[in-house]
Amino acid sequence: MSEVGVIGAGAVGQALSTLLLTTRWCESVVVTSGSGGSAAGLVADLDDMREVTGSPVRVVHGDLERMTSCDAVVVCPRAEFTNRASTDIRMAGLAANGPLIAAMGREFAGYRGAVIVVTNPVDVMSRLFAATSGCDRVFGVGSNTDTARYRLILARLLAVPTSAVAGHVIGEHGDHAVICASSTTVNGQHVPVPLQAVRDELAARPRRISSGIGRTRCGPAGATLAALEHALGHTDGVIELSAPWRGEWLGIPLRFTTGRPTVCIPPLDPGETRQLDAAASKIRSAYDQLHQTIKETTA
Ligand SMILES: NC(=O)c1ccc[n+]([C@@H]2O[C@H](COP(=O)([O-])OP(=O)(O)OC[C@H]3O[C@@H](n4cnc5c(N)ncnc54)[C@H](O)[C@@H]3O)[C@@H](O)[C@H]2O)c1
């Protein structure tokens, strides 16, 4: 049994806490939010759900210090800003969310649990949290949602069940996502992937969700739950998460065995290799720029 901390009681934090209550593998969920009001509201709402469903999972409101005794912490706050970007939408959160995540990371210095970062741009924020906290079990959620969407889209385009499709989306959780088409199989056979159609739908899907229900929440919450289950050793298997690799941070497949990850990059063709290099370089330069700004403003 374990205790999970959720930092941020917005769309993702709410959907994730609900999932944690219904999946029932943890003992308690500790929730915190910026003003405290949303966390208190969420705790009361979940208490009601707990009573109705008979879930054994306790939900409590706690501060960041309380979180450091949790087995795992999910970092999903969002700083106040208006996102007016029409491309590279997730990267638009860099300047607003960076100082918030850096400050939070410092609060977790010496923390030994697993940290799952959701806040965008997630590949940069995961690296920032790892650098400021010194924690060595930090993973970012994003490429696993992209991979799930890829499998759904390809299955629909090829009229096969999703279970027949094996493939990954890696790199940036954003405009520089790399579709590993050359290693994708359907029923174990390599297939031609209609790349443009897949890319168009991968870009359209989050927009459709946000314009319909305000924010993406259920997919990312599911992806975060899966990341927690792998990082805490409840599930073994491969999952695409943002993690360090060859001096860079980006979404890559990790094979977890009892909570321990090993990198398992699929074979890439030359075009995919170039795309992955471009994603790594974009994430690195965004991180370097942010790191410099934070250093100057905290000096
Ligand atoms: N990586 C992914 O796959 C993925 C998917 C969806 C959303 N996201 C990102 O996750 C973040 C959260 O998204 P959301 O839709 O839940 O946002 P939201 O605006 O609905 O909720 C944000 C929450 O953060 C809280 N918060 C603000 N400052 C805080 C602080 N200092 N301490 C604790 N909590 C604080 C707010 O009170 C609010 O409860 C965003 O950056 C979003 O872009 C990432």
XYZ file of C-alpha atoms and ligand atoms in Angstrom:
343
model
C 0.000 0.000 0.000
C 1.275 3.489 -0.692
C 0.527 7.181 -0.401
C 0.408 9.460 -3.449
C 0.685 13.248 -3.386
C -1.078 15.334 -6.031
C 0.152 18.925 -6.461
C -2.482 20.898 -8.377
C -6.209 20.326 -8.018
C -7.230 21.393 -11.525
C -8.482 19.335 -14.444
C -5.664 16.755 -14.360
C -5.382 16.643 -10.558
C -9.130 16.061 -10.222
C -9.299 13.302 -12.838
C -6.213 11.594 -11.422
C -7.404 11.714 -7.796
C -10.720 10.210 -8.897
C -8.858 7.399 -10.658
C -6.707 6.761 -7.592
C -9.840 6.406 -5.485
C -11.466 4.003 -7.912
C -8.419 1.840 -8.694
C -7.839 1.407 -4.951
C -4.174 0.320 -4.883
C -3.002 3.214 -2.742
C -3.857 3.841 0.884
C -4.255 7.596 0.683
C -4.050 10.594 -1.620
C -2.704 13.926 -0.359
C -3.845 16.944 -2.397
C -2.521 20.494 -2.492
C -3.255 23.470 -4.731
C -2.139 27.091 -5.146
C -4.717 28.913 -3.057
C -5.784 25.824 -1.130
C -9.428 26.445 -2.051
C -9.497 24.027 -4.977
C -7.708 21.323 -2.953
C -10.171 21.687 -0.065
C -13.085 21.503 -2.517
C -11.647 18.459 -4.257
C -11.039 16.652 -0.956
C -14.662 17.236 0.125
C -16.014 16.080 -3.250
C -13.847 12.947 -3.204
C -14.870 12.230 0.381
C -18.471 12.159 -0.851
C -17.504 9.778 -3.649
C -15.554 7.608 -1.224
C -18.574 7.284 1.039
C -20.893 6.385 -1.838
C -18.553 3.887 -3.509
C -17.033 2.406 -0.366
C -13.501 3.111 -1.582
C -10.895 2.390 1.109
C -8.623 5.168 -0.221
C -8.420 8.184 2.121
C -8.078 11.693 0.676
C -6.523 14.488 2.687
C -5.481 18.087 2.132
C -1.784 18.689 2.861
C 1.020 21.128 2.129
C 4.231 20.449 0.195
C 6.075 19.382 3.330
C 3.417 16.734 3.945
C 3.975 15.528 0.357
C 7.593 14.637 1.059
C 6.461 11.650 3.123
C 4.458 10.234 0.166
C 5.784 7.287 -1.855
C 5.157 9.205 -5.064
C 4.208 12.739 -6.005
C 2.428 13.970 -9.121
C 3.350 17.497 -10.171
C 0.430 19.002 -12.112
C 0.051 22.679 -11.149
C -0.424 25.369 -13.783
C 0.647 28.970 -13.224
C -1.847 31.720 -14.110
C -1.317 32.780 -17.728
C -3.339 33.055 -20.904
C -2.124 30.737 -23.632
C -2.562 32.510 -26.969
C -0.250 30.239 -28.969
C -1.665 28.449 -32.000
C 1.434 26.292 -32.599
C 3.797 24.828 -30.019
C 0.969 25.313 -27.536
C 2.558 23.378 -24.680
C 5.874 25.253 -25.010
C 3.940 28.491 -24.382
C 3.819 27.559 -20.671
C 7.628 27.677 -20.362
C 8.069 31.152 -18.854
C 5.007 30.976 -16.577
C 5.383 27.436 -15.250
C 9.210 27.330 -15.086
C 9.703 29.411 -11.906
C 6.815 27.555 -10.199
C 8.311 24.130 -10.964
C 11.837 25.263 -10.022
C 10.599 26.538 -6.647
C 8.689 23.310 -6.063
C 11.696 21.197 -7.020
C 13.786 22.954 -4.358
C 11.160 21.996 -1.739
C 11.772 18.344 -2.659
C 15.545 18.328 -2.153
C 16.472 14.908 -0.768
C 13.103 13.327 -1.646
C 13.502 9.591 -2.342
C 10.086 8.793 -3.830
C 8.986 8.734 -7.464
C 7.983 12.018 -9.104
C 5.645 12.138 -12.081
C 5.624 15.532 -13.800
C 2.614 16.573 -15.901
C 2.961 20.380 -16.119
C 3.808 21.587 -19.627
C 6.107 21.855 -21.433
C 6.534 18.511 -19.717
C 9.919 17.431 -21.130
C 11.504 20.694 -19.950
C 9.623 20.745 -16.625
C 10.655 17.154 -15.804
C 14.304 18.035 -16.323
C 13.888 21.237 -14.311
C 12.248 19.416 -11.399
C 15.002 16.768 -11.440
C 17.723 19.439 -11.499
C 16.274 21.614 -8.740
C 15.307 18.726 -6.443
C 18.210 16.367 -7.118
C 15.662 13.513 -7.219
C 16.698 10.612 -9.424
C 13.251 9.085 -10.039
C 11.601 11.873 -12.026
C 9.486 10.949 -15.064
C 7.359 13.118 -17.333
C 4.004 12.100 -18.763
C 3.155 12.924 -22.367
C 4.715 10.544 -24.890
C 2.635 7.694 -23.442
C -0.558 9.642 -24.206
C 0.810 10.374 -27.706
C 1.549 6.671 -28.168
C -1.942 5.671 -27.038
C -3.439 8.199 -29.468
C -1.176 6.902 -32.266
C -2.365 3.351 -31.738
C -6.006 4.467 -31.676
C -5.616 6.564 -34.828
C -3.669 3.955 -36.790
C -6.089 1.212 -35.808
C -8.978 3.322 -37.082
C -7.197 4.260 -40.330
C -6.232 0.636 -41.033
C -9.495 -0.835 -39.718
C -7.818 -3.167 -37.203
C -8.222 -3.484 -33.425
C -5.884 -1.269 -31.364
C -4.505 -4.409 -29.719
C -3.045 -5.379 -33.135
C -0.967 -2.177 -33.327
C 2.492 -1.946 -31.730
C 4.428 1.302 -32.047
C 5.743 4.314 -30.179
C 5.649 8.080 -30.287
C 8.758 9.523 -28.657
C 10.730 12.780 -28.513
C 8.899 15.918 -27.475
C 5.351 15.876 -26.092
C 4.565 18.619 -28.575
C 5.194 19.676 -32.150
C 8.487 17.720 -32.309
C 6.937 14.352 -31.444
C 8.585 11.525 -33.402
C 6.312 8.833 -34.790
C 8.364 5.639 -34.931
C 6.698 4.466 -38.140
C 9.592 2.291 -39.342
C 9.290 -0.034 -36.330
C 5.477 -0.001 -36.109
C 3.766 -3.333 -36.662
C 0.194 -4.492 -37.109
C -0.369 -8.100 -36.084
C 3.426 -8.425 -35.933
C 3.913 -7.290 -39.556
C 5.536 -4.032 -40.681
C 2.999 -1.820 -42.434
C 3.122 1.441 -44.394
C 1.959 4.166 -41.983
C -0.139 7.018 -43.444
C 2.074 9.514 -41.645
C 0.414 12.770 -42.663
C -3.045 11.519 -41.693
C -1.674 10.324 -38.338
C 0.133 13.649 -37.715
C -2.959 15.676 -38.579
C -5.138 13.691 -36.193
C -2.493 13.712 -33.430
C -2.503 17.518 -33.634
C -6.292 17.825 -33.930
C -7.187 15.503 -31.070
C -6.089 17.598 -28.043
C -7.650 20.690 -29.674
C -10.933 18.818 -30.144
C -10.894 17.694 -26.507
C -10.092 21.187 -25.195
C -12.689 22.909 -27.344
C -15.292 20.365 -26.264
C -14.616 20.066 -22.523
C -12.259 22.942 -21.705
C -9.124 20.917 -20.984
C -7.622 17.484 -21.664
C -7.969 15.565 -18.427
C -9.005 11.888 -18.632
C -6.311 10.772 -21.092
C -3.491 12.521 -19.206
C -4.862 11.251 -15.872
C -4.821 7.686 -17.244
C -1.286 8.200 -18.542
C -0.221 9.512 -15.118
C -1.811 6.565 -13.337
C 0.061 4.178 -15.660
C 3.319 6.053 -14.968
C 2.735 5.768 -11.198
C 1.970 2.051 -11.434
C 5.195 1.399 -13.369
C 7.405 3.681 -11.251
C 6.107 2.202 -7.989
C 6.587 -1.356 -9.201
C 2.888 -2.310 -9.328
C 3.170 -3.072 -13.051
C 6.074 -4.267 -15.187
C 6.319 -3.349 -18.841
C 7.196 -0.662 -21.356
C 5.881 2.882 -21.119
C 6.982 6.055 -22.942
C 7.999 8.719 -20.420
C 10.183 11.775 -20.368
C 13.501 10.771 -18.832
C 17.239 11.403 -19.208
C 18.978 9.754 -22.140
C 22.489 10.449 -23.431
C 22.628 13.814 -21.687
C 19.211 14.921 -22.999
C 15.666 14.737 -21.566
C 12.921 13.538 -23.852
C 10.086 11.072 -24.205
C 11.512 7.565 -24.619
C 10.257 4.030 -24.021
C 11.329 2.713 -20.606
C 11.028 -0.914 -19.603
C 10.127 -1.075 -15.906
C 10.892 -4.164 -13.853
C 9.776 -3.883 -10.207
C 10.001 -0.089 -10.464
C 13.442 0.014 -12.114
C 13.570 1.534 -15.622
C 15.852 0.672 -18.506
C 15.785 2.585 -21.777
C 14.567 0.618 -24.798
C 14.615 2.842 -27.882
C 13.177 1.090 -30.945
C 15.271 0.922 -34.124
C 14.953 4.267 -35.947
C 15.433 5.010 -39.642
C 17.654 7.980 -40.609
C 14.688 10.374 -40.856
C 13.399 9.391 -37.411
C 16.908 9.748 -35.969
C 17.129 13.289 -37.370
C 13.694 14.113 -35.931
C 14.699 12.768 -32.508
C 17.898 14.851 -32.592
C 15.836 17.916 -33.498
C 13.413 17.239 -30.610
C 16.301 16.818 -28.159
C 17.926 20.006 -29.350
C 14.671 21.981 -29.071
C 14.030 20.720 -25.515
C 17.650 21.388 -24.506
C 17.633 24.960 -25.792
C 14.279 25.691 -24.087
C 15.715 24.282 -20.843
C 18.957 26.268 -21.174
C 17.037 29.481 -21.840
C 14.727 28.878 -18.865
C 17.597 27.869 -16.584
C 19.426 31.102 -17.429
C 16.322 33.226 -16.764
C 15.647 31.517 -13.437
C 19.311 31.945 -12.416
C 19.189 35.665 -13.209
C 15.904 36.268 -11.404
C 16.862 34.298 -8.282
C 20.464 35.694 -8.105
N 1.885 16.243 -19.935
C 0.645 16.046 -20.339
O 0.333 15.058 -20.996
C -0.413 17.043 -19.941
C -1.764 16.819 -20.212
C -2.699 17.742 -19.759
C -2.285 18.889 -19.084
N -0.970 19.078 -18.889
C -0.461 20.241 -18.154
O -0.693 20.017 -16.769
C -0.824 21.288 -16.109
C -2.127 21.286 -15.325
O -3.207 21.229 -16.216
P -4.709 21.419 -15.706
O -5.531 21.396 -16.929
O -4.972 20.489 -14.592
O -4.645 22.929 -15.138
P -5.755 23.678 -14.277
O -5.594 25.133 -14.598
O -7.076 23.054 -14.456
O -5.308 23.422 -12.773
C -4.112 23.947 -12.283
C -4.082 23.736 -10.790
O -2.778 24.151 -10.350
C -2.962 24.758 -9.099
N -1.805 25.564 -8.741
C -1.428 26.774 -9.231
N -0.335 27.188 -8.562
C -0.036 26.237 -7.641
C 0.957 26.091 -6.646
N 1.872 27.045 -6.444
N 0.947 24.984 -5.874
C 0.036 24.020 -6.048
N -0.934 24.095 -6.977
C -0.968 25.194 -7.762
C -4.233 25.584 -9.270
O -4.758 25.948 -8.012
C -5.101 24.558 -9.998
O -5.728 23.725 -9.038
C -0.748 22.335 -17.236
O 0.578 22.796 -17.356
C -1.126 21.544 -18.479
O -0.617 22.115 -19.655
C -0.029 18.196 -19.302
